[in-house]
mmCIF file with all atom_site columns, C-alpha atoms in Angstrom:
data_model
loop_
_atom_site.group_PDB
_atom_site.id
_atom_site.type_symbol
_atom_site.label_atom_id
_atom_site.label_alt_id
_atom_site.label_comp_id
_atom_site.label_asym_id
_atom_site.label_entity_id
_atom_site.label_seq_id
_atom_site.pdbx_PDB_ins_code
_atom_site.Cartn_x
_atom_site.Cartn_y
_atom_site.Cartn_z
_atom_site.occupancy
_atom_site.B_iso_or_equiv
_atom_site.pdbx_formal_charge
_atom_site.auth_seq_id
_atom_site.auth_comp_id
_atom_site.auth_asym_id
_atom_site.auth_atom_id
_atom_site.pdbx_PDB_model_num
ATOM 1   C CA . UNK E 1 1   ? -129.985 11.419  -96.347  1.00 84.00 ? 261 UNK E CA 1
ATOM 2   C CA . UNK E 1 2   ? -133.131 9.625   -96.052  1.00 92.00 ? 262 UNK E CA 1
ATOM 3   C CA . UNK E 1 3   ? -134.101 7.137   -98.244  1.00 96.00 ? 263 UNK E CA 1
ATOM 4   C CA . UNK E 1 4   ? -137.966 6.668   -99.524  1.00 98.00 ? 264 UNK E CA 1
ATOM 5   C CA . UNK E 1 5   ? -139.972 4.327   -100.766 1.00 98.00 ? 265 UNK E CA 1
ATOM 6   C CA . UNK E 1 6   ? -143.196 6.028   -103.564 1.00 98.00 ? 266 UNK E CA 1
ATOM 7   C CA . UNK E 1 7   ? -146.224 3.442   -103.684 1.00 98.00 ? 267 UNK E CA 1
ATOM 8   C CA . UNK E 1 8   ? -149.143 4.723   -105.634 1.00 98.00 ? 268 UNK E CA 1
ATOM 9   C CA . UNK E 1 9   ? -152.371 3.506   -105.058 1.00 98.00 ? 269 UNK E CA 1
ATOM 10  C CA . UNK E 1 10  ? -153.311 3.732   -108.594 1.00 97.00 ? 270 UNK E CA 1
ATOM 11  C CA . UNK E 1 11  ? -151.369 1.062   -111.363 1.00 94.00 ? 271 UNK E CA 1
ATOM 12  C CA . UNK E 1 12  ? -152.369 3.475   -114.119 1.00 93.00 ? 272 UNK E CA 1
ATOM 13  C CA . UNK E 1 13  ? -149.693 4.633   -116.365 1.00 86.00 ? 273 UNK E CA 1
ATOM 14  C CA . UNK E 1 14  ? -151.408 8.009   -116.119 1.00 90.00 ? 274 UNK E CA 1
ATOM 15  C CA . UNK E 1 15  ? -152.509 8.085   -112.680 1.00 96.00 ? 275 UNK E CA 1
ATOM 16  C CA . UNK E 1 16  ? -152.785 11.526  -110.892 1.00 98.00 ? 276 UNK E CA 1
ATOM 17  C CA . UNK E 1 17  ? -151.603 9.867   -107.761 1.00 98.00 ? 277 UNK E CA 1
ATOM 18  C CA . UNK E 1 18  ? -147.910 9.037   -109.709 1.00 98.00 ? 278 UNK E CA 1
ATOM 19  C CA . UNK E 1 19  ? -148.249 12.734  -110.910 1.00 98.00 ? 279 UNK E CA 1
ATOM 20  C CA . UNK E 1 20  ? -149.033 13.685  -107.058 1.00 98.00 ? 280 UNK E CA 1
ATOM 21  C CA . UNK E 1 21  ? -145.905 11.270  -106.161 1.00 98.00 ? 281 UNK E CA 1
ATOM 22  C CA . UNK E 1 22  ? -143.264 12.970  -109.274 1.00 98.00 ? 282 UNK E CA 1
ATOM 23  C CA . UNK E 1 23  ? -143.613 15.958  -107.444 1.00 98.00 ? 283 UNK E CA 1
ATOM 24  C CA . UNK E 1 24  ? -143.064 14.664  -103.771 1.00 98.00 ? 284 UNK E CA 1
ATOM 25  C CA . UNK E 1 25  ? -139.644 13.051  -105.676 1.00 97.00 ? 285 UNK E CA 1
ATOM 26  C CA . UNK E 1 26  ? -138.813 16.701  -107.609 1.00 97.00 ? 286 UNK E CA 1
ATOM 27  C CA . UNK E 1 27  ? -139.059 18.073  -103.565 1.00 97.00 ? 287 UNK E CA 1
ATOM 28  C CA . UNK E 1 28  ? -136.928 15.575  -102.170 1.00 97.00 ? 288 UNK E CA 1
ATOM 29  C CA . UNK E 1 29  ? -134.001 16.517  -104.863 1.00 95.00 ? 289 UNK E CA 1
ATOM 30  C CA . UNK E 1 30  ? -134.850 19.817  -103.875 1.00 95.00 ? 290 UNK E CA 1
ATOM 31  C CA . UNK E 1 31  ? -133.895 19.435  -99.986  1.00 95.00 ? 291 UNK E CA 1
ATOM 32  C CA . UNK E 1 32  ? -130.760 19.457  -98.667  1.00 92.00 ? 292 UNK E CA 1
ATOM 33  C CA . UNK E 1 33  ? -129.561 16.169  -97.431  1.00 88.00 ? 293 UNK E CA 1
ATOM 34  C CA . UNK E 1 34  ? -129.559 14.408  -101.025 1.00 86.00 ? 294 UNK E CA 1
ATOM 35  C CA . UNK E 1 35  ? -132.314 12.290  -100.498 1.00 95.00 ? 295 UNK E CA 1
ATOM 36  C CA . UNK E 1 36  ? -133.346 9.425   -102.316 1.00 95.00 ? 296 UNK E CA 1
ATOM 37  C CA . UNK E 1 37  ? -136.363 7.924   -103.408 1.00 97.00 ? 297 UNK E CA 1
ATOM 38  C CA . UNK E 1 38  ? -137.741 4.888   -105.114 1.00 96.00 ? 298 UNK E CA 1
ATOM 39  C CA . UNK E 1 39  ? -140.675 3.192   -106.786 1.00 97.00 ? 299 UNK E CA 1
ATOM 40  C CA . UNK E 1 40  ? -141.992 0.230   -105.781 1.00 97.00 ? 300 UNK E CA 1
ATOM 41  C CA . UNK E 1 41  ? -143.975 -1.013  -108.438 1.00 95.00 ? 301 UNK E CA 1
ATOM 42  C CA . UNK E 1 42  ? -147.477 -3.300  -107.236 1.00 97.00 ? 302 UNK E CA 1
ATOM 43  C CA . UNK E 1 43  ? -149.924 -4.663  -109.876 1.00 96.00 ? 303 UNK E CA 1
ATOM 44  C CA . UNK E 1 44  ? -147.556 -7.615  -110.228 1.00 93.00 ? 304 UNK E CA 1
ATOM 45  C CA . UNK E 1 45  ? -147.857 -8.295  -106.367 1.00 97.00 ? 305 UNK E CA 1
ATOM 46  C CA . UNK E 1 46  ? -150.047 -11.657 -106.736 1.00 97.00 ? 306 UNK E CA 1
ATOM 47  C CA . UNK E 1 47  ? -153.068 -11.393 -104.696 1.00 96.00 ? 307 UNK E CA 1
ATOM 48  C CA . UNK E 1 48  ? -152.116 -12.960 -100.654 1.00 96.00 ? 308 UNK E CA 1
ATOM 49  C CA . UNK E 1 49  ? -153.375 -16.374 -99.778  1.00 94.00 ? 309 UNK E CA 1
ATOM 50  C CA . UNK E 1 50  ? -151.762 -17.791 -96.786  1.00 92.00 ? 310 UNK E CA 1
ATOM 51  C CA . UNK E 1 51  ? -150.326 -21.134 -98.854  1.00 94.00 ? 311 UNK E CA 1
ATOM 52  C CA . UNK E 1 52  ? -148.025 -19.219 -101.530 1.00 94.00 ? 312 UNK E CA 1
ATOM 53  C CA . UNK E 1 53  ? -147.389 -17.126 -98.273  1.00 91.00 ? 313 UNK E CA 1
ATOM 54  C CA . UNK E 1 54  ? -145.820 -20.283 -96.899  1.00 90.00 ? 314 UNK E CA 1
ATOM 55  C CA . UNK E 1 55  ? -144.098 -21.592 -100.000 1.00 91.00 ? 315 UNK E CA 1
ATOM 56  C CA . UNK E 1 56  ? -142.139 -17.436 -99.512  1.00 86.00 ? 316 UNK E CA 1
ATOM 57  C CA . UNK E 1 57  ? -144.323 -15.684 -102.064 1.00 89.00 ? 317 UNK E CA 1
ATOM 58  C CA . UNK E 1 58  ? -142.542 -14.282 -104.812 1.00 94.00 ? 318 UNK E CA 1
ATOM 59  C CA . UNK E 1 59  ? -139.756 -12.692 -106.161 1.00 94.00 ? 319 UNK E CA 1
ATOM 60  C CA . UNK E 1 60  ? -142.353 -9.064  -106.745 1.00 96.00 ? 320 UNK E CA 1
ATOM 61  C CA . UNK E 1 61  ? -143.588 -9.846  -103.160 1.00 95.00 ? 321 UNK E CA 1
ATOM 62  C CA . UNK E 1 62  ? -139.975 -10.590 -101.826 1.00 93.00 ? 322 UNK E CA 1
ATOM 63  C CA . UNK E 1 63  ? -138.424 -7.176  -103.643 1.00 95.00 ? 323 UNK E CA 1
ATOM 64  C CA . UNK E 1 64  ? -141.473 -5.116  -102.154 1.00 96.00 ? 324 UNK E CA 1
ATOM 65  C CA . UNK E 1 65  ? -140.249 -6.564  -98.152  1.00 95.00 ? 325 UNK E CA 1
ATOM 66  C CA . UNK E 1 66  ? -136.737 -5.626  -98.823  1.00 94.00 ? 326 UNK E CA 1
ATOM 67  C CA . UNK E 1 67  ? -137.006 -2.292  -100.743 1.00 96.00 ? 327 UNK E CA 1
ATOM 68  C CA . UNK E 1 68  ? -139.426 -1.541  -97.924  1.00 97.00 ? 328 UNK E CA 1
ATOM 69  C CA . UNK E 1 69  ? -137.122 -2.548  -95.425  1.00 95.00 ? 329 UNK E CA 1
ATOM 70  C CA . UNK E 1 70  ? -133.987 -0.489  -96.385  1.00 96.00 ? 330 UNK E CA 1
ATOM 71  C CA . UNK E 1 71  ? -137.013 3.076   -96.259  1.00 97.00 ? 331 UNK E CA 1
ATOM 72  C CA . UNK E 1 72  ? -136.363 5.045   -93.829  1.00 97.00 ? 332 UNK E CA 1
ATOM 73  C CA . UNK E 1 73  ? -139.936 6.174   -95.006  1.00 98.00 ? 333 UNK E CA 1
ATOM 74  C CA . UNK E 1 74  ? -142.807 4.838   -97.280  1.00 98.00 ? 334 UNK E CA 1
ATOM 75  C CA . UNK E 1 75  ? -144.729 7.411   -98.474  1.00 98.00 ? 335 UNK E CA 1
ATOM 76  C CA . UNK E 1 76  ? -148.196 6.466   -99.579  1.00 98.00 ? 336 UNK E CA 1
ATOM 77  C CA . UNK E 1 77  ? -150.727 8.051   -102.412 1.00 98.00 ? 337 UNK E CA 1
ATOM 78  C CA . UNK E 1 78  ? -153.753 6.896   -103.445 1.00 98.00 ? 338 UNK E CA 1
ATOM 79  C CA . UNK E 1 79  ? -157.813 7.347   -105.650 1.00 98.00 ? 339 UNK E CA 1
ATOM 80  C CA . UNK E 1 80  ? -160.639 6.206   -104.029 1.00 98.00 ? 340 UNK E CA 1
ATOM 81  C CA . UNK E 1 81  ? -162.459 3.761   -105.560 1.00 97.00 ? 341 UNK E CA 1
ATOM 82  C CA . UNK E 1 82  ? -166.158 3.732   -103.361 1.00 96.00 ? 342 UNK E CA 1
ATOM 83  C CA . UNK E 1 83  ? -165.000 5.821   -100.560 1.00 96.00 ? 343 UNK E CA 1
ATOM 84  C CA . UNK E 1 84  ? -161.694 2.794   -99.825  1.00 98.00 ? 344 UNK E CA 1
ATOM 85  C CA . UNK E 1 85  ? -158.047 2.646   -100.759 1.00 98.00 ? 345 UNK E CA 1
ATOM 86  C CA . UNK E 1 86  ? -157.883 0.625   -104.618 1.00 98.00 ? 346 UNK E CA 1
ATOM 87  C CA . UNK E 1 87  ? -157.698 -3.261  -103.620 1.00 98.00 ? 347 UNK E CA 1
ATOM 88  C CA . UNK E 1 88  ? -154.289 -3.577  -105.339 1.00 98.00 ? 348 UNK E CA 1
ATOM 89  C CA . UNK E 1 89  ? -153.277 -1.532  -102.178 1.00 98.00 ? 349 UNK E CA 1
ATOM 90  C CA . UNK E 1 90  ? -155.036 -2.960  -99.876  1.00 98.00 ? 350 UNK E CA 1
ATOM 91  C CA . UNK E 1 91  ? -153.157 -6.311  -101.231 1.00 98.00 ? 351 UNK E CA 1
ATOM 92  C CA . UNK E 1 92  ? -149.896 -4.463  -101.126 1.00 98.00 ? 352 UNK E CA 1
ATOM 93  C CA . UNK E 1 93  ? -150.249 -3.568  -96.908  1.00 98.00 ? 353 UNK E CA 1
ATOM 94  C CA . UNK E 1 94  ? -151.114 -7.390  -96.840  1.00 97.00 ? 354 UNK E CA 1
ATOM 95  C CA . UNK E 1 95  ? -147.834 -8.418  -97.988  1.00 96.00 ? 355 UNK E CA 1
ATOM 96  C CA . UNK E 1 96  ? -146.170 -6.237  -96.507  1.00 96.00 ? 356 UNK E CA 1
ATOM 97  C CA . UNK E 1 97  ? -147.375 -6.722  -93.270  1.00 95.00 ? 357 UNK E CA 1
ATOM 98  C CA . UNK E 1 98  ? -146.518 -10.466 -92.568  1.00 91.00 ? 358 UNK E CA 1
ATOM 99  C CA . UNK E 1 99  ? -143.158 -11.124 -90.792  1.00 78.00 ? 359 UNK E CA 1
ATOM 100 C CA . UNK E 1 100 ? -142.157 -14.258 -93.128  1.00 67.00 ? 360 UNK E CA 1
ATOM 101 C CA . UNK E 1 101 ? -138.254 -15.185 -91.747  1.00 59.00 ? 361 UNK E CA 1
ATOM 102 C CA . UNK E 1 102 ? -138.103 -11.890 -90.246  1.00 67.00 ? 362 UNK E CA 1
ATOM 103 C CA . UNK E 1 103 ? -140.198 -8.394  -88.648  1.00 79.00 ? 363 UNK E CA 1
ATOM 104 C CA . UNK E 1 104 ? -142.876 -6.462  -90.665  1.00 91.00 ? 364 UNK E CA 1
ATOM 105 C CA . UNK E 1 105 ? -141.489 -3.985  -92.945  1.00 95.00 ? 365 UNK E CA 1
ATOM 106 C CA . UNK E 1 106 ? -144.181 -2.341  -91.990  1.00 97.00 ? 366 UNK E CA 1
ATOM 107 C CA . UNK E 1 107 ? -143.919 -2.659  -88.103  1.00 96.00 ? 367 UNK E CA 1
ATOM 108 C CA . UNK E 1 108 ? -142.631 0.902   -86.771  1.00 96.00 ? 368 UNK E CA 1
ATOM 109 C CA . UNK E 1 109 ? -142.055 2.479   -90.542  1.00 97.00 ? 369 UNK E CA 1
ATOM 110 C CA . UNK E 1 110 ? -142.248 6.226   -90.217  1.00 98.00 ? 370 UNK E CA 1
ATOM 111 C CA . UNK E 1 111 ? -145.656 6.361   -93.472  1.00 98.00 ? 371 UNK E CA 1
ATOM 112 C CA . UNK E 1 112 ? -146.742 9.268   -94.791  1.00 98.00 ? 372 UNK E CA 1
ATOM 113 C CA . UNK E 1 113 ? -150.259 9.388   -96.489  1.00 98.00 ? 373 UNK E CA 1
ATOM 114 C CA . UNK E 1 114 ? -151.832 11.131  -99.218  1.00 98.00 ? 374 UNK E CA 1
ATOM 115 C CA . UNK E 1 115 ? -154.365 11.234  -102.240 1.00 98.00 ? 375 UNK E CA 1
ATOM 116 C CA . UNK E 1 116 ? -155.908 11.945  -105.166 1.00 98.00 ? 376 UNK E CA 1
ATOM 117 C CA . UNK E 1 117 ? -158.206 12.414  -107.661 1.00 98.00 ? 377 UNK E CA 1
ATOM 118 C CA . UNK E 1 118 ? -160.507 14.424  -110.201 1.00 97.00 ? 378 UNK E CA 1
ATOM 119 C CA . UNK E 1 119 ? -162.544 15.728  -108.349 1.00 97.00 ? 379 UNK E CA 1
ATOM 120 C CA . UNK E 1 120 ? -163.178 17.867  -105.833 1.00 97.00 ? 380 UNK E CA 1
ATOM 121 C CA . UNK E 1 121 ? -162.623 15.976  -102.516 1.00 97.00 ? 381 UNK E CA 1
ATOM 122 C CA . UNK E 1 122 ? -159.321 14.388  -103.825 1.00 98.00 ? 382 UNK E CA 1
ATOM 123 C CA . UNK E 1 123 ? -160.038 11.097  -102.863 1.00 98.00 ? 383 UNK E CA 1
ATOM 124 C CA . UNK E 1 124 ? -160.186 12.081  -99.041  1.00 98.00 ? 384 UNK E CA 1
ATOM 125 C CA . UNK E 1 125 ? -162.506 9.279   -98.417  1.00 98.00 ? 385 UNK E CA 1
ATOM 126 C CA . UNK E 1 126 ? -159.887 6.554   -98.562  1.00 98.00 ? 386 UNK E CA 1
ATOM 127 C CA . UNK E 1 127 ? -156.982 7.690   -96.363  1.00 98.00 ? 387 UNK E CA 1
ATOM 128 C CA . UNK E 1 128 ? -158.993 7.344   -92.951  1.00 98.00 ? 388 UNK E CA 1
ATOM 129 C CA . UNK E 1 129 ? -159.482 3.080   -94.162  1.00 98.00 ? 389 UNK E CA 1
ATOM 130 C CA . UNK E 1 130 ? -155.455 3.286   -95.058  1.00 98.00 ? 390 UNK E CA 1
ATOM 131 C CA . UNK E 1 131 ? -154.781 5.311   -92.078  1.00 98.00 ? 391 UNK E CA 1
ATOM 132 C CA . UNK E 1 132 ? -156.222 2.655   -90.123  1.00 98.00 ? 392 UNK E CA 1
ATOM 133 C CA . UNK E 1 133 ? -155.448 -0.303  -91.653  1.00 98.00 ? 393 UNK E CA 1
ATOM 134 C CA . UNK E 1 134 ? -151.221 0.883   -91.476  1.00 98.00 ? 394 UNK E CA 1
ATOM 135 C CA . UNK E 1 135 ? -152.082 1.603   -87.500  1.00 97.00 ? 395 UNK E CA 1
ATOM 136 C CA . UNK E 1 136 ? -152.564 -2.046  -87.226  1.00 96.00 ? 396 UNK E CA 1
ATOM 137 C CA . UNK E 1 137 ? -150.423 -3.026  -89.118  1.00 96.00 ? 397 UNK E CA 1
ATOM 138 C CA . UNK E 1 138 ? -147.591 -1.758  -86.799  1.00 96.00 ? 398 UNK E CA 1
ATOM 139 C CA . UNK E 1 139 ? -146.576 1.455   -88.599  1.00 97.00 ? 399 UNK E CA 1
ATOM 140 C CA . UNK E 1 140 ? -145.684 4.960   -87.682  1.00 97.00 ? 400 UNK E CA 1
ATOM 141 C CA . UNK E 1 141 ? -148.356 7.004   -89.615  1.00 98.00 ? 401 UNK E CA 1
ATOM 142 C CA . UNK E 1 142 ? -147.029 10.617  -90.139  1.00 98.00 ? 402 UNK E CA 1
ATOM 143 C CA . UNK E 1 143 ? -150.420 12.653  -88.440  1.00 95.00 ? 403 UNK E CA 1
ATOM 144 C CA . UNK E 1 144 ? -150.621 15.842  -89.495  1.00 93.00 ? 404 UNK E CA 1
ATOM 145 C CA . UNK E 1 145 ? -153.667 17.944  -91.593  1.00 95.00 ? 405 UNK E CA 1
ATOM 146 C CA . UNK E 1 146 ? -154.621 15.685  -93.951  1.00 96.00 ? 406 UNK E CA 1
ATOM 147 C CA . UNK E 1 147 ? -153.181 16.123  -97.736  1.00 98.00 ? 407 UNK E CA 1
ATOM 148 C CA . UNK E 1 148 ? -155.890 15.334  -100.810 1.00 98.00 ? 408 UNK E CA 1
ATOM 149 C CA . UNK E 1 149 ? -155.474 16.893  -103.963 1.00 98.00 ? 409 UNK E CA 1
ATOM 150 C CA . UNK E 1 150 ? -158.433 17.382  -106.001 1.00 98.00 ? 410 UNK E CA 1
ATOM 151 C CA . UNK E 1 151 ? -159.160 18.718  -108.887 1.00 97.00 ? 411 UNK E CA 1
ATOM 152 C CA . UNK E 1 152 ? -156.087 17.290  -111.219 1.00 97.00 ? 412 UNK E CA 1
ATOM 153 C CA . UNK E 1 153 ? -157.617 18.408  -114.010 1.00 95.00 ? 413 UNK E CA 1
ATOM 154 C CA . UNK E 1 154 ? -156.965 21.902  -114.217 1.00 97.00 ? 414 UNK E CA 1
ATOM 155 C CA . UNK E 1 155 ? -152.818 21.541  -111.773 1.00 97.00 ? 415 UNK E CA 1
ATOM 156 C CA . UNK E 1 156 ? -150.361 22.772  -114.286 1.00 96.00 ? 416 UNK E CA 1
ATOM 157 C CA . UNK E 1 157 ? -148.222 19.668  -115.295 1.00 97.00 ? 417 UNK E CA 1
ATOM 158 C CA . UNK E 1 158 ? -144.594 19.753  -115.464 1.00 97.00 ? 418 UNK E CA 1
ATOM 159 C CA . UNK E 1 159 ? -142.236 17.124  -116.883 1.00 97.00 ? 419 UNK E CA 1
ATOM 160 C CA . UNK E 1 160 ? -144.606 15.055  -114.949 1.00 97.00 ? 420 UNK E CA 1
ATOM 161 C CA . UNK E 1 161 ? -145.230 16.788  -111.701 1.00 97.00 ? 421 UNK E CA 1
ATOM 162 C CA . UNK E 1 162 ? -147.333 19.469  -110.216 1.00 98.00 ? 422 UNK E CA 1
ATOM 163 C CA . UNK E 1 163 ? -146.164 22.961  -110.138 1.00 98.00 ? 423 UNK E CA 1
ATOM 164 C CA . UNK E 1 164 ? -149.342 24.917  -108.275 1.00 97.00 ? 424 UNK E CA 1
ATOM 165 C CA . UNK E 1 165 ? -147.188 26.360  -105.721 1.00 97.00 ? 425 UNK E CA 1
ATOM 166 C CA . UNK E 1 166 ? -149.759 26.257  -102.936 1.00 97.00 ? 426 UNK E CA 1
ATOM 167 C CA . UNK E 1 167 ? -150.340 22.593  -103.307 1.00 98.00 ? 427 UNK E CA 1
ATOM 168 C CA . UNK E 1 168 ? -146.114 21.859  -103.452 1.00 98.00 ? 428 UNK E CA 1
ATOM 169 C CA . UNK E 1 169 ? -146.290 23.786  -100.050 1.00 98.00 ? 429 UNK E CA 1
ATOM 170 C CA . UNK E 1 170 ? -148.715 21.449  -98.428  1.00 98.00 ? 430 UNK E CA 1
ATOM 171 C CA . UNK E 1 171 ? -146.919 18.228  -100.031 1.00 98.00 ? 431 UNK E CA 1
ATOM 172 C CA . UNK E 1 172 ? -143.104 19.636  -98.801  1.00 98.00 ? 432 UNK E CA 1
ATOM 173 C CA . UNK E 1 173 ? -145.069 20.135  -95.643  1.00 98.00 ? 433 UNK E CA 1
ATOM 174 C CA . UNK E 1 174 ? -146.425 16.389  -95.845  1.00 98.00 ? 434 UNK E CA 1
ATOM 175 C CA . UNK E 1 175 ? -142.545 15.758  -96.446  1.00 98.00 ? 435 UNK E CA 1
ATOM 176 C CA . UNK E 1 176 ? -140.807 17.777  -94.098  1.00 97.00 ? 436 UNK E CA 1
ATOM 177 C CA . UNK E 1 177 ? -142.837 15.939  -91.173  1.00 97.00 ? 437 UNK E CA 1
ATOM 178 C CA . UNK E 1 178 ? -141.982 12.910  -92.055  1.00 97.00 ? 438 UNK E CA 1
ATOM 179 C CA . UNK E 1 179 ? -138.387 13.270  -92.034  1.00 97.00 ? 439 UNK E CA 1
ATOM 180 C CA . UNK E 1 180 ? -138.320 14.984  -88.959  1.00 96.00 ? 440 UNK E CA 1
ATOM 181 C CA . UNK E 1 181 ? -140.643 11.830  -87.749  1.00 95.00 ? 441 UNK E CA 1
ATOM 182 C CA . UNK E 1 182 ? -138.184 9.599   -88.782  1.00 95.00 ? 442 UNK E CA 1
ATOM 183 C CA . UNK E 1 183 ? -135.264 12.418  -87.380  1.00 92.00 ? 443 UNK E CA 1
ATOM 184 C CA . UNK E 1 184 ? -136.668 11.310  -83.681  1.00 90.00 ? 444 UNK E CA 1
ATOM 185 C CA . UNK E 1 185 ? -137.065 8.195   -84.035  1.00 84.00 ? 445 UNK E CA 1
ATOM 186 C CA . UNK E 1 186 ? -134.431 7.915   -85.527  1.00 76.00 ? 446 UNK E CA 1
ATOM 187 C CA . UNK E 1 187 ? -132.696 9.365   -82.248  1.00 80.00 ? 447 UNK E CA 1
ATOM 188 C CA . UNK E 1 188 ? -133.644 6.967   -79.058  1.00 74.00 ? 448 UNK E CA 1
ATOM 189 C CA . UNK E 1 189 ? -132.210 4.211   -81.393  1.00 68.00 ? 449 UNK E CA 1
ATOM 190 C CA . UNK E 1 190 ? -128.449 6.637   -82.216  1.00 60.00 ? 450 UNK E CA 1
ATOM 191 C CA . UNK E 1 191 ? -128.689 9.640   -79.207  1.00 46.00 ? 451 UNK E CA 1
ATOM 192 C CA . UNK E 1 192 ? -125.327 10.512  -79.526  1.00 46.00 ? 452 UNK E CA 1
ATOM 193 C CA . UNK E 1 193 ? -123.992 12.734  -81.831  1.00 41.00 ? 453 UNK E CA 1
ATOM 194 C CA . UNK E 1 194 ? -121.467 14.923  -82.697  1.00 41.00 ? 454 UNK E CA 1
ATOM 195 C CA . UNK E 1 195 ? -120.774 18.096  -80.791  1.00 42.00 ? 455 UNK E CA 1
ATOM 196 C CA . UNK E 1 196 ? -122.426 20.810  -82.455  1.00 41.00 ? 456 UNK E CA 1
ATOM 197 C CA . UNK E 1 197 ? -124.354 18.258  -85.109  1.00 34.00 ? 457 UNK E CA 1
ATOM 198 C CA . UNK E 1 198 ? -127.673 18.362  -84.369  1.00 40.00 ? 458 UNK E CA 1
ATOM 199 C CA . UNK E 1 199 ? -129.138 14.529  -84.721  1.00 34.00 ? 459 UNK E CA 1
ATOM 200 C CA . UNK E 1 200 ? -131.428 14.670  -86.887  1.00 38.00 ? 460 UNK E CA 1
ATOM 201 C CA . UNK E 1 201 ? -128.359 15.819  -89.265  1.00 40.00 ? 461 UNK E CA 1
ATOM 202 C CA . UNK E 1 202 ? -125.987 13.616  -88.425  1.00 31.00 ? 462 UNK E CA 1
ATOM 203 C CA . UNK E 1 203 ? -128.099 10.096  -89.131  1.00 36.00 ? 463 UNK E CA 1
ATOM 204 C CA . UNK E 1 204 ? -128.115 8.609   -92.768  1.00 40.00 ? 464 UNK E CA 1
ATOM 205 C CA . UNK E 1 205 ? -131.877 8.674   -93.801  1.00 43.00 ? 465 UNK E CA 1
ATOM 206 C CA . UNK E 1 206 ? -133.239 6.314   -96.055  1.00 44.00 ? 466 UNK E CA 1
ATOM 207 C CA . UNK E 1 207 ? -137.235 7.060   -97.933  1.00 46.00 ? 467 UNK E CA 1
ATOM 208 C CA . UNK E 1 208 ? -139.251 4.851   -100.196 1.00 47.00 ? 468 UNK E CA 1
ATOM 209 C CA . UNK E 1 209 ? -142.322 5.116   -102.419 1.00 46.00 ? 469 UNK E CA 1
ATOM 210 C CA . UNK E 1 210 ? -145.193 2.752   -104.558 1.00 47.00 ? 470 UNK E CA 1
ATOM 211 C CA . UNK E 1 211 ? -146.340 2.370   -107.060 1.00 43.00 ? 471 UNK E CA 1
#
């Protein structure tokens, strides 16, 4: 199985990015391998500052770092605020990029990025900046054609998730690409699998989601 941590760049309870992540979680539940998905709230993280970091951060910071460190995949969906990711998401990445007593939880972490908004462009403007920050933090960003979910007001929603077949297929493609990226990375660390067993099936996987 694989463990995902899901992160939304919006703190709104009615966020369309939260709906995107709920769709991803539903997709994971339907895939072989009994994958897990954990939501990571970021609204309660304090503003990053070095004095607070030297004091050990806060319980919310420590919990966030622990969740991402324990995940196999980080999956982020963001809105676009004036063409960039929201400050609350940038603040979360600032905290997660700090090593503390060990390595940064983002270093080498397989990370998938998408975006969503009611507008036609689906907040795609925010993706380059987000990907750039993740790269500078050492994350291993999944390279794939961008998935930007636009026109969300016209998309059918069922049980808090999108059901549009084309959108679901695009999100599933991103999920599968993230799983393949992690399997490839994990196979380097554990090259020996049982005879006749594919390396991607021979290892356990963990995925994380931030909200």
